[in-house]
Amino acid sequence: MKVDYIFDFASPNAYLAHKIIPILEESTGSSFEYVPCLLGGIFKLTNNRPPMIAFAEVKNKNEYMFIEMQRFMKKYSLNNFKMNSNFPLNTLNLMRGAIAANFNDSQREYIDLIFKGVWEKDLKLDEPEVFANYLKENGLDPEFYIENIQKQEVKDILMKNTSEAVEHGAFGIPTFKVDDQIFYGKDHMNFLEEYLLQKQK
């Protein structure tokens, strides 16, 4: 089965979900298709807000969310995560790059590299020079991405992905869509796994 993974590099939880997608692909025999979207666009279209803002006045809520992240990382031995000191980053061009990566069949490689840069290496990848140098250092052609992220086709696909994600029920990231069902958040990936296994019976 095919699962759409609606993501944005801006979300630390999207990074954590990304790290365990291979586990679900192996356990369910399903394939995950990465669908680049703009988290800010999803928030705007659904009147949602980032948790750190939405729950800022709720005593203990944000602190508990951090504890929950720690538990998740411990469960899956995700030991390389670092909260980016430049958070929040402007990921617009990074997400356009994820669209462009489809043009030369390097999407998974690009996505994994950018997630690592943001959430493991603490890089400020919304700075063009940092972005270009990082790609070059890791074997990707920065000129290819710099050229393609400016193309109207790439911009249009990203906006279309974002609006369609909301139409399908997304209100935040990470979100998974399979059939007519959506599963929101890294902490509900067990329900996604159960659904995929049930569909195989």
Coordinates of C-alpha atoms in Angstrom, one line a residue:
M1 CA 0.0 0.0 0.0
K2 CA 1.0 3.6 -0.6
V3 CA 1.1 6.1 2.3
D4 CA 1.3 9.8 1.7
Y5 CA 3.6 11.5 4.3
I6 CA 2.7 15.2 4.6
F7 CA 5.7 17.0 6.1
D8 CA 7.7 20.1 6.5
F9 CA 11.3 20.4 7.7
A10 CA 10.2 23.1 10.1
S11 CA 8.7 20.5 12.5
P12 CA 10.9 18.5 14.9
N13 CA 8.2 15.9 15.1
A14 CA 8.3 15.5 11.3
Y15 CA 12.0 14.7 11.7
L16 CA 11.2 12.1 14.4
A17 CA 8.5 10.5 12.2
H18 CA 10.8 10.5 9.3
K19 CA 13.4 8.5 11.3
I20 CA 11.0 5.6 11.9
I21 CA 9.2 5.5 8.6
P22 CA 11.7 2.8 7.4
I23 CA 10.6 0.7 10.4
L24 CA 6.9 0.9 9.2
E25 CA 7.9 0.3 5.6
E26 CA 9.6 -3.0 6.7
S27 CA 6.9 -4.1 9.1
T28 CA 3.9 -3.4 6.8
G29 CA 5.4 -3.8 3.3
S30 CA 4.0 -0.4 2.5
S31 CA 5.7 2.4 0.6
F32 CA 5.7 6.0 1.9
E33 CA 5.6 8.8 -0.5
Y34 CA 6.9 12.1 0.8
V35 CA 4.5 15.0 0.1
P36 CA 6.3 18.4 0.7
C37 CA 3.9 21.0 2.2
L38 CA 4.2 24.3 4.0
L39 CA 3.3 24.0 7.7
G40 CA 2.6 27.7 7.9
G41 CA 0.2 27.4 4.9
I42 CA -1.6 24.5 6.6
F43 CA -1.9 26.6 9.8
K44 CA -3.3 29.5 7.9
L45 CA -5.8 27.5 6.0
T46 CA -7.1 25.7 9.1
N47 CA -6.8 28.6 11.6
N48 CA -4.3 26.4 13.6
R49 CA -1.3 27.7 15.5
P50 CA 2.1 26.2 16.5
P51 CA 1.8 24.3 19.8
M52 CA 4.4 26.6 21.5
I53 CA 2.1 29.5 20.8
A54 CA -1.3 27.8 21.1
F55 CA -0.4 26.3 24.5
A56 CA 1.8 29.1 25.8
E57 CA -0.7 30.1 28.5
V58 CA -1.4 26.5 29.5
K59 CA 0.5 25.6 32.5
N60 CA 2.8 22.5 32.1
K61 CA 1.5 21.7 28.5
N62 CA 4.6 22.6 26.5
E63 CA 6.9 21.1 29.2
Y64 CA 5.0 17.9 28.9
M65 CA 5.3 17.9 25.1
F66 CA 9.1 18.0 25.5
I67 CA 9.0 15.1 27.9
E68 CA 6.9 13.2 25.4
M69 CA 9.5 13.8 22.7
Q70 CA 12.2 12.5 25.0
R71 CA 10.2 9.3 25.6
F72 CA 9.7 8.8 21.8
M73 CA 13.4 9.3 21.1
K74 CA 14.3 6.9 23.8
K75 CA 11.9 4.2 22.6
Y76 CA 13.4 4.3 19.1
S77 CA 17.0 5.1 20.1
L78 CA 17.0 8.4 18.2
N79 CA 20.1 9.8 19.9
N80 CA 21.2 12.4 17.3
F81 CA 18.4 14.9 17.7
K82 CA 19.3 18.5 18.6
M83 CA 16.8 21.3 18.9
N84 CA 17.9 23.8 16.3
S85 CA 19.2 26.9 17.9
N86 CA 17.9 28.9 15.0
F87 CA 14.3 27.7 15.4
P88 CA 12.0 28.6 13.8
L89 CA 13.6 28.4 10.3
N90 CA 12.1 29.7 7.1
T91 CA 11.8 26.4 5.2
L92 CA 10.1 27.7 2.1
N93 CA 13.2 27.2 -0.2
L94 CA 14.1 23.9 1.6
M95 CA 10.6 22.6 0.8
R96 CA 10.8 23.8 -2.8
G97 CA 14.1 21.9 -2.9
A98 CA 12.2 18.7 -1.9
I99 CA 9.9 19.2 -4.9
A100 CA 12.8 19.8 -7.2
A101 CA 14.6 16.7 -6.0
N102 CA 11.9 14.7 -7.8
F103 CA 13.2 16.0 -11.0
N104 CA 16.4 14.0 -10.7
D105 CA 15.2 11.1 -8.5
S106 CA 17.1 12.3 -5.4
Q107 CA 14.1 13.1 -3.2
R108 CA 14.8 10.6 -0.4
E109 CA 18.5 11.5 -0.3
Y110 CA 17.8 15.2 -0.3
I111 CA 15.0 14.9 2.4
D112 CA 17.2 12.8 4.7
L113 CA 20.1 15.2 4.3
I114 CA 18.0 18.3 5.1
F115 CA 16.3 16.7 8.1
K116 CA 19.8 15.9 9.4
G117 CA 21.1 19.3 8.7
V118 CA 18.2 21.0 10.6
W119 CA 17.6 18.6 13.5
E120 CA 21.0 16.9 14.0
K121 CA 23.7 19.4 12.9
D122 CA 22.0 22.6 14.1
L123 CA 22.5 24.3 10.7
K124 CA 20.8 27.5 9.6
L125 CA 19.8 26.1 6.3
D126 CA 17.5 29.0 5.4
E127 CA 20.7 31.0 4.6
P128 CA 21.5 30.4 0.9
E129 CA 25.2 30.1 1.4
V130 CA 24.9 27.6 4.3
F131 CA 22.4 25.6 2.2
A132 CA 24.6 25.6 -0.9
N133 CA 27.7 24.6 1.0
Y134 CA 25.9 21.9 2.9
L135 CA 24.6 20.3 -0.3
K136 CA 28.0 20.5 -2.0
E137 CA 29.7 18.9 1.0
N138 CA 27.3 16.0 0.8
G139 CA 27.5 15.3 -2.9
L140 CA 24.4 17.1 -4.1
D141 CA 24.6 19.8 -6.8
P142 CA 23.7 23.1 -5.2
E143 CA 23.3 24.8 -8.6
F144 CA 20.6 22.3 -9.6
Y145 CA 18.5 23.2 -6.5
I146 CA 19.2 26.9 -6.6
E147 CA 18.0 27.0 -10.2
N148 CA 14.9 24.8 -9.7
I149 CA 13.5 26.3 -6.5
Q150 CA 12.9 29.5 -8.5
K151 CA 10.8 27.7 -11.1
Q152 CA 7.1 28.5 -11.1
E153 CA 6.3 24.9 -11.6
V154 CA 8.0 24.0 -8.3
K155 CA 6.3 26.8 -6.5
D156 CA 2.9 25.8 -7.9
I157 CA 3.4 22.1 -6.9
L158 CA 4.2 23.1 -3.3
M159 CA 1.2 25.3 -3.0
K160 CA -1.0 22.6 -4.5
N161 CA 0.3 20.0 -2.1
T162 CA -0.4 22.3 0.8
S163 CA -4.0 23.1 -0.2
E164 CA -4.8 19.4 -1.1
A165 CA -3.4 18.3 2.3
V166 CA -5.9 20.5 4.0
E167 CA -8.7 19.3 1.7
H168 CA -7.9 15.7 2.7
G169 CA -8.1 16.6 6.4
A170 CA -4.6 17.7 7.5
F171 CA -4.4 20.5 10.1
G172 CA -0.8 20.0 11.1
I173 CA 2.4 18.1 10.5
P174 CA 3.4 15.2 10.5
T175 CA 0.3 13.8 8.9
F176 CA -0.1 10.5 7.1
K177 CA -2.8 9.8 4.5
V178 CA -3.8 6.3 3.3
D179 CA -7.0 5.6 1.5
D180 CA -9.5 8.1 2.9
Q181 CA -7.9 8.0 6.4
I182 CA -5.5 10.4 8.0
F183 CA -3.3 9.8 11.0
Y184 CA -1.8 12.8 12.7
G185 CA 1.3 13.0 14.8
K186 CA 4.3 10.8 15.4
D187 CA 2.6 9.4 18.5
H188 CA -0.2 7.8 16.4
M189 CA 2.0 6.0 14.0
N190 CA 1.1 2.8 15.8
F191 CA -2.5 3.2 14.7
L192 CA -1.2 3.7 11.2
E193 CA 0.8 0.5 11.4
E194 CA -2.2 -1.4 12.7
Y195 CA -4.4 0.0 9.8
L196 CA -1.8 -1.0 7.2
L197 CA -1.4 -4.5 8.6
Q198 CA -5.2 -5.0 8.8
K199 CA -5.6 -4.0 5.2
Q200 CA -3.3 -6.8 4.2
K201 CA -5.5 -9.5 5.7

